Coordinates of C-alpha atoms in Angstrom, one line a residue:
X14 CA 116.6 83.1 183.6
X15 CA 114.8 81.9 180.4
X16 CA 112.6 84.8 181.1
X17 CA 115.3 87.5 181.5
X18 CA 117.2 86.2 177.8
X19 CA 113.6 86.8 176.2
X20 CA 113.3 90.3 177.4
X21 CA 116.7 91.3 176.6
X22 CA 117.0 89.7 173.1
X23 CA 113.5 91.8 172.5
X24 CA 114.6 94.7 173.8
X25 CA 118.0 94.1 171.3
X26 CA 115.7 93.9 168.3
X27 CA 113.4 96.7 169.1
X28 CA 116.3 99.0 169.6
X29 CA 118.1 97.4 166.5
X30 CA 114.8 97.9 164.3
X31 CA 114.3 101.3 165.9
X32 CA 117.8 102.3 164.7
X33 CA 117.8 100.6 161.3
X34 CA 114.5 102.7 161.2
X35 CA 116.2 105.9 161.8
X36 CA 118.7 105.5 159.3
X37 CA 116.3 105.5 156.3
X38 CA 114.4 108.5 154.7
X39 CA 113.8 111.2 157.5
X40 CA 109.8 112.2 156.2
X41 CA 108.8 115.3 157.4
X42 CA 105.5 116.1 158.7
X43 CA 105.5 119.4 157.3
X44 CA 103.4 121.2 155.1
X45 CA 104.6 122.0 151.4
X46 CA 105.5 126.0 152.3
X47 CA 107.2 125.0 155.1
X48 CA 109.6 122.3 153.0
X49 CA 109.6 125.3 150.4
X50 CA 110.9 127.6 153.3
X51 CA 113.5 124.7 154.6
X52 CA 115.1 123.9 151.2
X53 CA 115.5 127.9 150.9
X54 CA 117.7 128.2 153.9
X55 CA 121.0 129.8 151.8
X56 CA 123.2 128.0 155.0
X57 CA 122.0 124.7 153.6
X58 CA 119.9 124.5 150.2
X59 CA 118.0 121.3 149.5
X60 CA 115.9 119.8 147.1
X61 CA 112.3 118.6 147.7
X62 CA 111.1 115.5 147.9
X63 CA 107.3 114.9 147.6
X64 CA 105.9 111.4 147.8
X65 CA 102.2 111.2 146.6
X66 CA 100.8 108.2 147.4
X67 CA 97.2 107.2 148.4
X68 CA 95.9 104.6 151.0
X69 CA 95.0 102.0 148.9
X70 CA 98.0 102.2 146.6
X71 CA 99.8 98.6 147.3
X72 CA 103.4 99.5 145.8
X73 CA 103.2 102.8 147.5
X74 CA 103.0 101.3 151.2
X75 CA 104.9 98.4 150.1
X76 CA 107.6 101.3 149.5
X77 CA 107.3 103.0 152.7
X78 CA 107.4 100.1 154.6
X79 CA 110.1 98.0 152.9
X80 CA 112.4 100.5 151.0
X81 CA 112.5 103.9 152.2
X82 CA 113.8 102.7 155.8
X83 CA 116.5 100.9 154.3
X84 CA 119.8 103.0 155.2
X85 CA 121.6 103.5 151.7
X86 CA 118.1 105.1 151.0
X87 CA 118.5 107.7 154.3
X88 CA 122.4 107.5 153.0
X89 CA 121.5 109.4 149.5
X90 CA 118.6 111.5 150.3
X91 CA 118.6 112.9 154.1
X92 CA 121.6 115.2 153.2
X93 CA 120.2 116.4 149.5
X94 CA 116.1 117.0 150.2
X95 CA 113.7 117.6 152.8
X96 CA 111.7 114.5 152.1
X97 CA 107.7 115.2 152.5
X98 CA 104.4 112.7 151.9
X99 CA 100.8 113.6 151.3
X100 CA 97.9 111.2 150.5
X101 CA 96.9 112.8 147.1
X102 CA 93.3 111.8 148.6
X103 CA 93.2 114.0 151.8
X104 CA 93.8 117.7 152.8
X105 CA 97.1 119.5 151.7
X106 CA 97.2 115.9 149.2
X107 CA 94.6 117.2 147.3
X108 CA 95.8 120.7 146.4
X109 CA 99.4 119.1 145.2
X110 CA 97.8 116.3 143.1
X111 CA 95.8 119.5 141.2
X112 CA 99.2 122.0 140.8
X113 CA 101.2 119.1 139.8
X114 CA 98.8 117.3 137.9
X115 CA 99.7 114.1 139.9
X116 CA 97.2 111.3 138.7
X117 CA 99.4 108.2 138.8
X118 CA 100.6 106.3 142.5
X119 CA 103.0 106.4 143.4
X120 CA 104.4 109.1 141.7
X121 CA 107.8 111.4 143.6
X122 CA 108.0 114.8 142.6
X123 CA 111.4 115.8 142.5
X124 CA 111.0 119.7 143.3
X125 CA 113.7 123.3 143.9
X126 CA 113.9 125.4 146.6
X127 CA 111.2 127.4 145.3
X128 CA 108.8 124.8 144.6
X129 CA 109.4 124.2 141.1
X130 CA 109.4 121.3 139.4
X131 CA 112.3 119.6 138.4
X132 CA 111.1 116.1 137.3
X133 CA 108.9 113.7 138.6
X134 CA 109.5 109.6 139.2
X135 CA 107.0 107.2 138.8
X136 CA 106.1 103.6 139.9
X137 CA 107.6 101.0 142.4
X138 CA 111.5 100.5 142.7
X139 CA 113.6 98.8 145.3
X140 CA 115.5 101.7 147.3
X141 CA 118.7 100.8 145.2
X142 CA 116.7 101.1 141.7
X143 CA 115.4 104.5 143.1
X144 CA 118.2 106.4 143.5
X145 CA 119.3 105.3 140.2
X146 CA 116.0 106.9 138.7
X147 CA 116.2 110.3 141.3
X148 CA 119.9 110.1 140.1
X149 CA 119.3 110.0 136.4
X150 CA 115.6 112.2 136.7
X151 CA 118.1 115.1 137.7
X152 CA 119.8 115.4 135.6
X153 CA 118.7 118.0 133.5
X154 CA 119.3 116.2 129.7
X155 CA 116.8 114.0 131.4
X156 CA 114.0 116.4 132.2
X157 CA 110.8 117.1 130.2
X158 CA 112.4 120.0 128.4
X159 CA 115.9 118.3 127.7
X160 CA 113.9 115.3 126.2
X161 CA 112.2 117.5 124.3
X162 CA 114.5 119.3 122.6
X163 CA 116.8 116.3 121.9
X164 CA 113.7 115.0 119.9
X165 CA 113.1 117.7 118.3
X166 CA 117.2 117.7 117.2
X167 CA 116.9 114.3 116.1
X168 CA 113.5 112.9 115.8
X169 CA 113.4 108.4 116.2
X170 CA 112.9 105.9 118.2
X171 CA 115.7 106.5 120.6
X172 CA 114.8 109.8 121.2
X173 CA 110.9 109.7 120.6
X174 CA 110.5 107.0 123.5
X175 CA 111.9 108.5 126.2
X176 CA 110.3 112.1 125.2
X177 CA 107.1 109.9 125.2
X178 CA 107.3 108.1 128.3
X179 CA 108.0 111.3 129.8
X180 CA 105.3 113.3 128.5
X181 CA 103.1 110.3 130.0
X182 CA 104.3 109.9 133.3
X183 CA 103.8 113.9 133.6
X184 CA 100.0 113.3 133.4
X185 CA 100.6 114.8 129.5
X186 CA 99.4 113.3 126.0
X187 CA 101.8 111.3 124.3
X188 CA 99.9 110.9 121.5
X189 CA 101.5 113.0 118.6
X190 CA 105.2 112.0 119.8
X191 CA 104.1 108.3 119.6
X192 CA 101.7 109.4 116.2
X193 CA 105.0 110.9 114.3
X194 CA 107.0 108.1 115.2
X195 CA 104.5 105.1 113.7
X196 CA 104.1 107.5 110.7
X197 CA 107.8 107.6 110.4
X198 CA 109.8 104.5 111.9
X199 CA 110.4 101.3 110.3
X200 CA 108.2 98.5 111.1
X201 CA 110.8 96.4 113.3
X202 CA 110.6 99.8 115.6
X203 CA 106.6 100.3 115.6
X204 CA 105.8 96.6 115.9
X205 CA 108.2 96.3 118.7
X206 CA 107.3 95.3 122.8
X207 CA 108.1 98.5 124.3
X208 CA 106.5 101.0 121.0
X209 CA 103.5 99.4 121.3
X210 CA 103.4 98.3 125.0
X211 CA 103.5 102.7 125.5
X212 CA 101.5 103.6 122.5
X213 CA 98.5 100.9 123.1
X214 CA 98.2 101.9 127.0
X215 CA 98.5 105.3 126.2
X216 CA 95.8 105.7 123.3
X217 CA 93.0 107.1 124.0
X218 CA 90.2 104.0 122.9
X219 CA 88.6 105.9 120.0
X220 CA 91.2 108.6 119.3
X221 CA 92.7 109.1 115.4
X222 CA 95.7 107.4 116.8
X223 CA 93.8 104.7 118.2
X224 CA 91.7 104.1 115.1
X225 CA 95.3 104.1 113.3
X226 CA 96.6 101.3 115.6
X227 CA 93.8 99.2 115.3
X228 CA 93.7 99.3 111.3
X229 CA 97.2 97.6 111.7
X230 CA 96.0 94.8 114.5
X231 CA 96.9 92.0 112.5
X232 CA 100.5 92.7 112.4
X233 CA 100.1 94.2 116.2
X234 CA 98.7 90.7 116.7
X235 CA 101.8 89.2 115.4
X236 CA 104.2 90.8 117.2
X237 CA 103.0 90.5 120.4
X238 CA 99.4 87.7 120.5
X239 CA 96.0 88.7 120.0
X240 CA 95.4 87.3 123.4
X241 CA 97.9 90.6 124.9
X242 CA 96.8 92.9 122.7
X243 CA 93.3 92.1 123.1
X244 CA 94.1 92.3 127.1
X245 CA 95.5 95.6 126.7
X246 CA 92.6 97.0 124.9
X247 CA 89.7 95.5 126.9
X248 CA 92.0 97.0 129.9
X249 CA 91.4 100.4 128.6
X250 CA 87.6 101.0 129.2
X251 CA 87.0 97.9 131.8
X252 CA 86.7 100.1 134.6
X253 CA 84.9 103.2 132.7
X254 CA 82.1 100.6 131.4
X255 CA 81.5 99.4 134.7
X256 CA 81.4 102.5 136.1
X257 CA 78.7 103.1 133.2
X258 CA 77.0 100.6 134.2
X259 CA 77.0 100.5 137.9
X260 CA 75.5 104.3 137.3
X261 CA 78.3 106.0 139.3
X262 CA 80.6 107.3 136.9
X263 CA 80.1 111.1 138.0
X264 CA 81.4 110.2 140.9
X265 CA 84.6 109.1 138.9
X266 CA 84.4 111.6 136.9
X267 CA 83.9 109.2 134.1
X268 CA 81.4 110.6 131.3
X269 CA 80.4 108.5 127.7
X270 CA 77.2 109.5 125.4
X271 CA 75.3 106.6 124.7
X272 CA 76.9 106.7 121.0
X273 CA 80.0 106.4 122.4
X274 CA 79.3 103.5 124.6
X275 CA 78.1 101.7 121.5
X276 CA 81.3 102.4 119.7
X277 CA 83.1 100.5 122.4
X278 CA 80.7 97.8 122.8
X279 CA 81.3 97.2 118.9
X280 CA 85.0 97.7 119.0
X281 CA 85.6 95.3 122.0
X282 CA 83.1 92.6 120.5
X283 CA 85.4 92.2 117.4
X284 CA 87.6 91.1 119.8
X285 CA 85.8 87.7 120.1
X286 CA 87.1 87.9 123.9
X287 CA 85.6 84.4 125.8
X288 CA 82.1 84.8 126.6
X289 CA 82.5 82.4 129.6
X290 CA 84.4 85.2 131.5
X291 CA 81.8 87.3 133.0
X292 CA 83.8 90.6 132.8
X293 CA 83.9 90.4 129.4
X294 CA 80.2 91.2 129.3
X295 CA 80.4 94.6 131.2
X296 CA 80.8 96.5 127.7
X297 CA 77.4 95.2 126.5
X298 CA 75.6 95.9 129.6
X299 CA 76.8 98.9 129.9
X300 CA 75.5 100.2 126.7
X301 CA 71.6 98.6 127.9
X302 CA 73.0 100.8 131.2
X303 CA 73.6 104.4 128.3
X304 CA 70.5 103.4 126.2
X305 CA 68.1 102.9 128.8
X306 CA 67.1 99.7 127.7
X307 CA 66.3 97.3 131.2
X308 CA 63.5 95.2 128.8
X309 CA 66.8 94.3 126.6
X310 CA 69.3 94.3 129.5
X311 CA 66.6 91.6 131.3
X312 CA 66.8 89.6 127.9
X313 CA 70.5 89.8 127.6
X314 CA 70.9 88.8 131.5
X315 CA 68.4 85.3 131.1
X316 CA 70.3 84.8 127.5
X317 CA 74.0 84.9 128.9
X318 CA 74.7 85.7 132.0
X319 CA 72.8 83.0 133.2
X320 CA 74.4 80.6 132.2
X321 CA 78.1 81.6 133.6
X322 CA 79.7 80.2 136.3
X323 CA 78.0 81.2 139.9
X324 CA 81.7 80.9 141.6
X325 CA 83.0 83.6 139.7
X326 CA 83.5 86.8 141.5
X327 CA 82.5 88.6 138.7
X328 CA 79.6 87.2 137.8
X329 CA 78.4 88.6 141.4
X330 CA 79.3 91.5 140.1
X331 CA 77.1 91.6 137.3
X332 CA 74.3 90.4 138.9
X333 CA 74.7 92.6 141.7
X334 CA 74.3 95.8 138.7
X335 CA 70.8 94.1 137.7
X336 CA 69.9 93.8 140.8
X337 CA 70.2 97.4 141.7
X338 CA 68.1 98.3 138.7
X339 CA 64.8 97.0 140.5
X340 CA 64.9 100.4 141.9
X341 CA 64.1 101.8 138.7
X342 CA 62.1 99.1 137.4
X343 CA 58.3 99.1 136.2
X344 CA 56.2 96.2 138.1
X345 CA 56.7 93.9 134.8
X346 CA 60.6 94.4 135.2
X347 CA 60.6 93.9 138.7
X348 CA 59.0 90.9 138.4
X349 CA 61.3 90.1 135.1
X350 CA 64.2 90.4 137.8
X351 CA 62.8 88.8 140.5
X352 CA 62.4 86.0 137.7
X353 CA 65.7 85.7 137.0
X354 CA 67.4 85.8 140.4
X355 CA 64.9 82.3 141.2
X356 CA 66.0 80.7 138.0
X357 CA 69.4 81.1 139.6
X358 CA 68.0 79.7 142.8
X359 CA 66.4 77.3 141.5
X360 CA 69.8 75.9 139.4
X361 CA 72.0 75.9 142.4
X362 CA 69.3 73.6 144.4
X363 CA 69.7 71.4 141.6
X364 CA 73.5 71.2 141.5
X365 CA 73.7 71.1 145.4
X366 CA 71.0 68.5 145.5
X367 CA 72.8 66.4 143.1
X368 CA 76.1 67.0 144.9
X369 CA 74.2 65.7 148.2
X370 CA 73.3 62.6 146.5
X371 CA 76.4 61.4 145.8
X372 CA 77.5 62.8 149.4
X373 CA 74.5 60.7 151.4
X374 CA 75.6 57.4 149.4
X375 CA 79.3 57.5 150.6
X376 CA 79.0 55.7 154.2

């Protein structure tokens, strides 16, 4: 009996989570054209709905798992849009994240009947939160030309940061917007949270508009803590340096001369970021990495790196970029390497040795 009320009750909630299920977004498994073609039919016009995500985007499954089966979303957007995903990564994916200039995940392209873009929303919202931002993206004060020109009727703050944002999430340079308004708003506007939040992410690390931010860090320091801001700006060329250093960036399509590697190095060492934090090194081993300098990376490497933490993940990492240098390396660097990783050997005996002792005396 027991038996027969298990399979029942699991057949209930298979049925019941195949049918909450169904009532959510109805994704298509159709290619762009053919959505095109559908939204055309004059008997029943619909917009498009393209989700671009990619595989390892967390808030983009979280999304398709969590929200988009959720009824009140299948409620708004079933009877507007033919509803369509690609993985910006893979096959058809590819071709949209190049037409649309699709670059961050997950981004929802909001498209007409004839393929055109409307607007575009980006980032992670609960289904409720993302109708409200479909709701308000269509509306067409709300689009990158309605912005616009309601800047350009009244140029501030209230207008500027949307326009911005905008011009941002569209894969475009905010950068003059967000220039004109620092040149032109008071300071309680271009010191505040949001401004500089959007203007400091935006930058581009070395840009006229960057330089200009940075000659007023002392005040941007104020407002929100030189530990943030110093966060936000290390944040910026993190993954480039490594990708510098690790000797991969073509395949990112990441590209620095060695002068401009040095510029950064400098830049982020004014910061006086914690040298016990292993990441923070990547900038300076990067520019060894641009200037071909292994001798002087070796000597930086037994100087500092060294001596941080072996249980930090990061300082795997690093060590993990010297050791793929051997490949390159003459027999006196080889052995320079070799060097170091038993120095590091040796050390952890040590510790682990000592550890034991106290360990063996404990009965």
């Amino acid at each position: 009996m027991n038996k027969i009320c298990i399979a029942v009750l699991f057949t209930f909630c298979l049925l019941w989570r195949v049918t909450v299920l169904a009532q959510g977004i109805n994704f298509e498994h159709i290619t762009l054209n053919d959505a095109i073609s559908k939204a055309g039919n004059p008997a029943e016009p619909k917009l498009i709905l393209v989700d671009c995500y990619t595989s390892w985007c967390i808030p983009c499954i979280e999304m398709s798992s969590m929200e988009f089966p959720k009824k009140v979303a299948g409620d708004y957007f079933n009877p507007k849009f033919i509803s369509i995903k690609f993985d910006m990564e893979k096959g058809e994916g590819k071709e949209i994240a190049k037409k649309y200039n699709v670059k961050a995940y997950p981004t929802f392209l909001l498209l007409n009947s004839k393929g055109q873009e409307i607007n575009r929303v980006v980032g992670k919202s609960t289904a409720d939160e993302f109708i409200e931002k479909v709701t308000t993206a269509l509306d067409p004060k709300n689009s990158l030309p309605g912005l616009k020109a309601a800047y350009e009727e009244k140029k501030g703050m209230s207008t500027g940061m949307p326009y911005a944002l905008a011009l941002y999430q569209n894969s475009k340079d905010p950068g003059p917007v967000l220039d004109e308004l620092f040149e032109n708003s008071q300071d309680f506007e271009r010191f505040s949270k949001n401004y500089l939040e959007l203007a400091l992410g935006t930058a581009k690390f070395g840009s006229p508009f960057f330089r200009k931010l940075m000659l007023e860090k002392a005040r941007i320091d104020q407002a929100m803590g030189s530990e943030v801001i110093n966060r936000i700006i290390f944040d910026k060329v993190r993954k480039d340096m490594y990708s510098i250093a690790n000797e991969n960036g073509a395949r990112y399509n990441v590209f620095y001369t060695a002068k401009e590697v040095e510029e950064i190095a400098y830049t982020i060492s004014l910061l006086k970021l914690d040298p016990n934090v292993p990441e923070h090194h990547m900038c300076r081993i990067a520019l060894y990495v641009a200037n071909n300098d292994l001798d002087g990376m070796i000597r930086y490497y037994k100087r500092y790196i060294a001596r941080l933490r072996s249980d930090d993940v990061f300082k795997g990492i690093l060590d993990s970029i010297l050791s793929e240098k051997l490949k390159k390396a003459t027999p006196e660097q080889h052995a320079a390497i070799k060097g170091y990783f038993q120095d590091q050997s040796d050390r952890l005996k040590k510790e682990s040795s000592h550890y034991q002792g106290y360990a063996d005396n404990i009965k």
